[in-house]
Amino acid sequence: MRRIIAIALNTYREAVRNRIFYLLVGFGFFFALSSRFISMVTVGDQARVLKDVGLGAIHFFSITLVIFTGINLIYQEIERRTLFNILSKPVSRSEFILGKFFGLALTAGLSLLAMAGVFLLFLTITTGRVETPLLLSFLLLYEELLIITALALLFSSFTTPILSFLFTVSLTLIGRVLWTYNEFRPLLRTPLVRGLCRAIYLLLPNLDKFNIQDAVVVGRPLSTPTVLLAMGYGAVYIIALLTLTLFLFRRRQF
Amino acid sequence: MWGDRDVLTLRNVCKSFRSDFLRRQIPVLKGITMTVGRGEIYGFLGVNGAGKTTTIKCILGLLTPDRGSIEMEGRPLDRQSRQRIGFLPENPYFYDYLSAREYLALVGALFSLPSRETACRTGELLAQVGLPEVGSLKLRKFSKGMTQRLGLAAALLGDPDLLILDEPFSGLDPIGRKEIRDLLLACRERGKTIFFSSHILQDMELMVDRIGIVHGGQTTREGKLADLISHSVQAIQIVFTGIPPDRIAEVAPGALERDEARELTVDDEAQLAEVLPRIMAAGGQIRSITPLKRTLEEIFLREVKA
Amino acid sequence: MASRPLRSSLLLGLAFSALAWAAFLQSRYDRRVDYFQDRDVFLSLPSSKTLKVLSFGLPHLTADLLYVWAIQFYATTQYRNRYDFLEPIFQRITDLSPQYLEAYLIGATIMVYEAQDVPMALRFLEKGSRQLPGEWRLDNDAGYYCFHMLKDFPRAEAYYLRASRNPGAPTFLRRLASHMYYLRGDPREAYATWLEIARQATDTLGRDSARNHLYQIKAEIDAATVRQAAQKFRDRTGRFPTGLDELHRRGYLTEVPRTFTGEEYTFDAKKGELVPPRVFRWKK
């Protein structure tokens, strides 16, 4: 356990040193400037635009951060042979992967906290209100980030960084539009095709459920069981990905 | 504590790599068989590409051999084995944003050492390897020699019984080499077993007990250094003075001038017994009689060219 | 042969002066060519569905950005045919974010005042009412456009009525609906509505303004009744009556009408009509 924590902390330190800081600063400025600008330019409710742009920026930056950091970290370890250094110690491969995952989770969590903190502060100053759906949406975003982290880790454990990047980005985007399956499902004819599509639909990460924008922006009411179901799905999916990663990484030759 | 069993035994270890494009198997190790005894310094000798690093990776569990077995003290390798091993890789690279102390703290945690013990030993080890002042210096500022020494300190942190070093002398200046050599010899004094690979013969000659030569993925020769060399007395060199130049051809044909003396090389002791009385009878004074052993270099080159 | 530092400086100088020339020529070109004259803009927007998919989970943000862009586009450009895209753009905005109130209201404003297309605006506001059933401002605007632009009073009245039924709707909407009744030429229903409003009014302004309307409407109702009765009288007798009492005594009026406030009307015997009473013009 201590070994996992040691690796996790080390991973966090390495991530923080490299990119987060600059991305955070970049995000902070981008957010502050652009949302202010855009909300001045709109006619109507400025708070809505502020929220939308801010949330959108946080989504985009945090996901980008997670993907790049996750893929880069493993790649760097292999490139620079620090991986050999670590694995030659009495550390199991599973401990290594778990340590990496928790380190990245810590990184993602802290940076999301900082971004969300800045955003909420901004929002409170401008509009004077903070709504619960907004806080919940950040929690769900975090879970989405963890899924993407696990994906990045999975791919970088067995393939080159470029392919890892492509796969992770593709799956993230697909995950966010997977809801369209329900739209074209009636168009599928043969049972075989229907079954196949349904299987694919169920197995790929369905990220739409972590998006409660309607509740946040428009005020549609949330149903607690639905939210809990979403969070459970996320947890289980992360476990599945990690287990797969452990399986693949244990067999990898260095 | 370990018994008198051999520390490390490799039997016919084979490993092939698959080239991604053509799916052909490229064999790298074709049968490595070695034995490392307790408390000795074992030198693993081979040209670049002979398979030294691959063998070491198999020992460390980074690679899984296709065939053959690797045992430590009679037991197959597992994670517990690595608890007793200290490893120094070739061209070590550490997380360069850490300081020396932070890095050693990390290593200590990976060895599951209590942090207080790690802190203690860090100070000791840094002093031992000759880096007493650099505890808080970031690793990116280390020179090559300092990195090497820090790597050694990290390898020693867990008080390992077996030290594995991959090209520990590469890139060091002669002073650095000597220091590492002294450190390793001191380790042996404390009862550690040392296994290191190199392609620099001089370093080996000065410190190893046993040697294994690997070439083309196979171990071609193994044995005590003394044995390998003593069986190969190549010639005997006689240095003498006092024979006038016109009589050299008669007394000692083939003798060469060397400073103010003459030097004659004969093949074996029989010829020595023949020439020596002649020289002395002719009034010459023998300065020295030296048996020329094959250097390790020559042994090695012979193995390699075969 | 120029030495190395000199040659580097020459090259740099050449580069800069070439750039300066390019800038100069560009500005000359700009003076001759008007980018907006005789230009049609071609906007090919993806369908709402495609936009929603491409939003990757952030449709409201996309709606916002599209909305902000649209406002700027319609406020500043001089493209000739830009109103061709007005409805499609705002349809997409409201498909992405169906409860985007500003988009409906401001979009309708642009449609009416700039594109001069009130039916388009009404269609659009209808969509908004479907998506935001509790929002009275949509029907209010629709009613206003019908009333003011199209002079389509029955329709305006329908809109104002619907608007007034929303919770939180301000009370003047009912006044507006009634005013539409009035303008439609059905004073009796307007009268009844204003009576209701006056009864329910919670403040003096509401009550007084209702009573103003009631006064006026009653006066007109009464004027019509009296005129009709006086005509009949003249047809029978060949002259106009001397006063309202005579009309009443002779049975042409069931009762002597009084103003809303209970005062007597003045009858003009020469014309056979009521003298128009003090009229309170209702102002918005």
PDB file of C-alpha atoms in Angstrom, chain B residues 65-160:
ATOM      1  CA  PRO B  65      12.596 -15.724 -20.789  1.00  0.00           C
ATOM      2  CA  ASP B  66      11.092 -17.992 -23.408  1.00  0.00           C
ATOM      3  CA  ARG B  67      13.029 -20.978 -22.146  1.00  0.00           C
ATOM      4  CA  GLY B  68      15.387 -21.791 -19.353  1.00  0.00           C
ATOM      5  CA  SER B  69      15.339 -20.953 -15.699  1.00  0.00           C
ATOM      6  CA  ILE B  70      16.658 -18.310 -13.380  1.00  0.00           C
ATOM      7  CA  GLU B  71      16.927 -19.048  -9.722  1.00  0.00           C
ATOM      8  CA  MET B  72      18.046 -17.068  -6.777  1.00  0.00           C
ATOM      9  CA  GLU B  73      19.396 -19.234  -3.985  1.00  0.00           C
ATOM     10  CA  GLY B  74      17.627 -22.186  -5.447  1.00  0.00           C
ATOM     11  CA  ARG B  75      14.246 -20.499  -5.618  1.00  0.00           C
ATOM     12  CA  PRO B  76      12.608 -19.136  -8.756  1.00  0.00           C
ATOM     13  CA  LEU B  77      12.587 -15.399  -9.120  1.00  0.00           C
ATOM     14  CA  ASP B  78       9.696 -13.439  -7.746  1.00  0.00           C
ATOM     15  CA  ARG B  79       8.979 -10.054  -6.261  1.00  0.00           C
ATOM     16  CA  GLN B  80      10.549 -11.049  -2.977  1.00  0.00           C
ATOM     17  CA  SER B  81      13.817 -11.709  -4.792  1.00  0.00           C
ATOM     18  CA  ARG B  82      13.904  -8.103  -5.859  1.00  0.00           C
ATOM     19  CA  GLN B  83      13.758  -7.075  -2.249  1.00  0.00           C
ATOM     20  CA  ARG B  84      17.274  -8.475  -1.907  1.00  0.00           C
ATOM     21  CA  ILE B  85      18.631  -7.035  -5.119  1.00  0.00           C
ATOM     22  CA  GLY B  86      20.154  -3.656  -5.692  1.00  0.00           C
ATOM     23  CA  PHE B  87      20.223  -2.615  -9.322  1.00  0.00           C
ATOM     24  CA  LEU B  88      22.164   0.114 -11.069  1.00  0.00           C
ATOM     25  CA  PRO B  89      21.160   0.515 -14.713  1.00  0.00           C
ATOM     26  CA  GLU B  90      23.318   1.700 -17.533  1.00  0.00           C
ATOM     27  CA  ASN B  91      22.949   5.456 -18.029  1.00  0.00           C
ATOM     28  CA  PRO B  92      20.724   5.819 -15.059  1.00  0.00           C
ATOM     29  CA  TYR B  93      18.064   8.444 -15.356  1.00  0.00           C
ATOM     30  CA  PHE B  94      16.039   9.441 -12.421  1.00  0.00           C
ATOM     31  CA  TYR B  95      13.241  11.874 -11.949  1.00  0.00           C
ATOM     32  CA  ASP B  96      15.301  14.955 -12.374  1.00  0.00           C
ATOM     33  CA  TYR B  97      13.023  17.294 -10.528  1.00  0.00           C
ATOM     34  CA  LEU B  98      13.644  15.436  -7.310  1.00  0.00           C
ATOM     35  CA  SER B  99      16.530  16.145  -5.003  1.00  0.00           C
ATOM     36  CA  ALA B 100      18.935  13.402  -3.966  1.00  0.00           C
ATOM     37  CA  ARG B 101      17.252  12.958  -0.623  1.00  0.00           C
ATOM     38  CA  GLU B 102      13.773  12.918  -2.137  1.00  0.00           C
ATOM     39  CA  TYR B 103      14.798  10.295  -4.642  1.00  0.00           C
ATOM     40  CA  LEU B 104      16.296   8.087  -1.980  1.00  0.00           C
ATOM     41  CA  ALA B 105      13.163   8.551   0.112  1.00  0.00           C
ATOM     42  CA  LEU B 106      11.133   7.287  -2.819  1.00  0.00           C
ATOM     43  CA  VAL B 107      13.398   4.296  -3.233  1.00  0.00           C
ATOM     44  CA  GLY B 108      13.126   3.589   0.468  1.00  0.00           C
ATOM     45  CA  ALA B 109       9.350   3.619   0.250  1.00  0.00           C
ATOM     46  CA  LEU B 110       9.467   1.212  -2.661  1.00  0.00           C
ATOM     47  CA  PHE B 111      11.586  -1.119  -0.566  1.00  0.00           C
ATOM     48  CA  SER B 112       9.084  -0.742   2.245  1.00  0.00           C
ATOM     49  CA  LEU B 113      11.746   0.571   4.568  1.00  0.00           C
ATOM     50  CA  PRO B 114      10.595   2.607   7.542  1.00  0.00           C
ATOM     51  CA  SER B 115      11.109   6.250   6.715  1.00  0.00           C
ATOM     52  CA  ARG B 116      13.295   6.895   9.678  1.00  0.00           C
ATOM     53  CA  GLU B 117      15.633   4.131   8.637  1.00  0.00           C
ATOM     54  CA  THR B 118      15.680   5.504   5.123  1.00  0.00           C
ATOM     55  CA  ALA B 119      16.574   8.946   6.381  1.00  0.00           C
ATOM     56  CA  CYS B 120      19.455   7.530   8.434  1.00  0.00           C
ATOM     57  CA  ARG B 121      20.859   5.420   5.704  1.00  0.00           C
ATOM     58  CA  THR B 122      20.527   8.214   3.191  1.00  0.00           C
ATOM     59  CA  GLY B 123      23.037  10.269   5.067  1.00  0.00           C
ATOM     60  CA  GLU B 124      25.415   7.367   5.478  1.00  0.00           C
ATOM     61  CA  LEU B 125      25.208   6.212   1.920  1.00  0.00           C
ATOM     62  CA  LEU B 126      25.608   9.617   0.384  1.00  0.00           C
ATOM     63  CA  ALA B 127      28.793   9.985   2.396  1.00  0.00           C
ATOM     64  CA  GLN B 128      29.978   6.535   1.401  1.00  0.00           C
ATOM     65  CA  VAL B 129      29.539   7.113  -2.296  1.00  0.00           C
ATOM     66  CA  GLY B 130      31.270  10.432  -2.048  1.00  0.00           C
ATOM     67  CA  LEU B 131      28.289  12.755  -2.312  1.00  0.00           C
ATOM     68  CA  PRO B 132      28.071  14.135   1.191  1.00  0.00           C
ATOM     69  CA  GLU B 133      26.941  17.645   0.375  1.00  0.00           C
ATOM     70  CA  VAL B 134      24.342  17.174  -2.287  1.00  0.00           C
ATOM     71  CA  GLY B 135      21.318  16.047  -0.322  1.00  0.00           C
ATOM     72  CA  SER B 136      19.096  18.851  -1.474  1.00  0.00           C
ATOM     73  CA  LEU B 137      20.506  19.357  -4.944  1.00  0.00           C
ATOM     74  CA  LYS B 138      18.074  18.609  -7.755  1.00  0.00           C
ATOM     75  CA  LEU B 139      19.053  15.626  -9.791  1.00  0.00           C
ATOM     76  CA  ARG B 140      18.968  17.535 -13.017  1.00  0.00           C
ATOM     77  CA  LYS B 141      22.065  19.347 -11.858  1.00  0.00           C
ATOM     78  CA  PHE B 142      24.082  16.197 -11.300  1.00  0.00           C
ATOM     79  CA  SER B 143      27.039  15.325 -13.466  1.00  0.00           C
ATOM     80  CA  LYS B 144      27.349  11.902 -14.995  1.00  0.00           C
ATOM     81  CA  GLY B 145      29.662  10.684 -12.309  1.00  0.00           C
ATOM     82  CA  MET B 146      27.462  12.017  -9.558  1.00  0.00           C
ATOM     83  CA  THR B 147      24.430  10.318 -11.087  1.00  0.00           C
ATOM     84  CA  GLN B 148      26.296   7.054 -11.185  1.00  0.00           C
ATOM     85  CA  ARG B 149      27.241   7.373  -7.584  1.00  0.00           C
ATOM     86  CA  LEU B 150      23.746   8.277  -6.529  1.00  0.00           C
ATOM     87  CA  GLY B 151      22.512   5.240  -8.421  1.00  0.00           C
ATOM     88  CA  LEU B 152      24.879   3.126  -6.420  1.00  0.00           C
ATOM     89  CA  ALA B 153      23.656   4.673  -3.199  1.00  0.00           C
ATOM     90  CA  ALA B 154      20.085   3.874  -4.236  1.00  0.00           C
ATOM     91  CA  ALA B 155      21.088   0.330  -5.076  1.00  0.00           C
ATOM     92  CA  LEU B 156      22.606  -0.048  -1.631  1.00  0.00           C
ATOM     93  CA  LEU B 157      19.710   1.525   0.194  1.00  0.00           C
ATOM     94  CA  GLY B 158      17.893  -1.711   0.835  1.00  0.00           C
ATOM     95  CA  ASP B 159      21.075  -3.377   2.079  1.00  0.00           C
ATOM     96  CA  PRO B 160      20.869  -5.909  -0.730  1.00  0.00           C
TER      97      PRO B 160
END
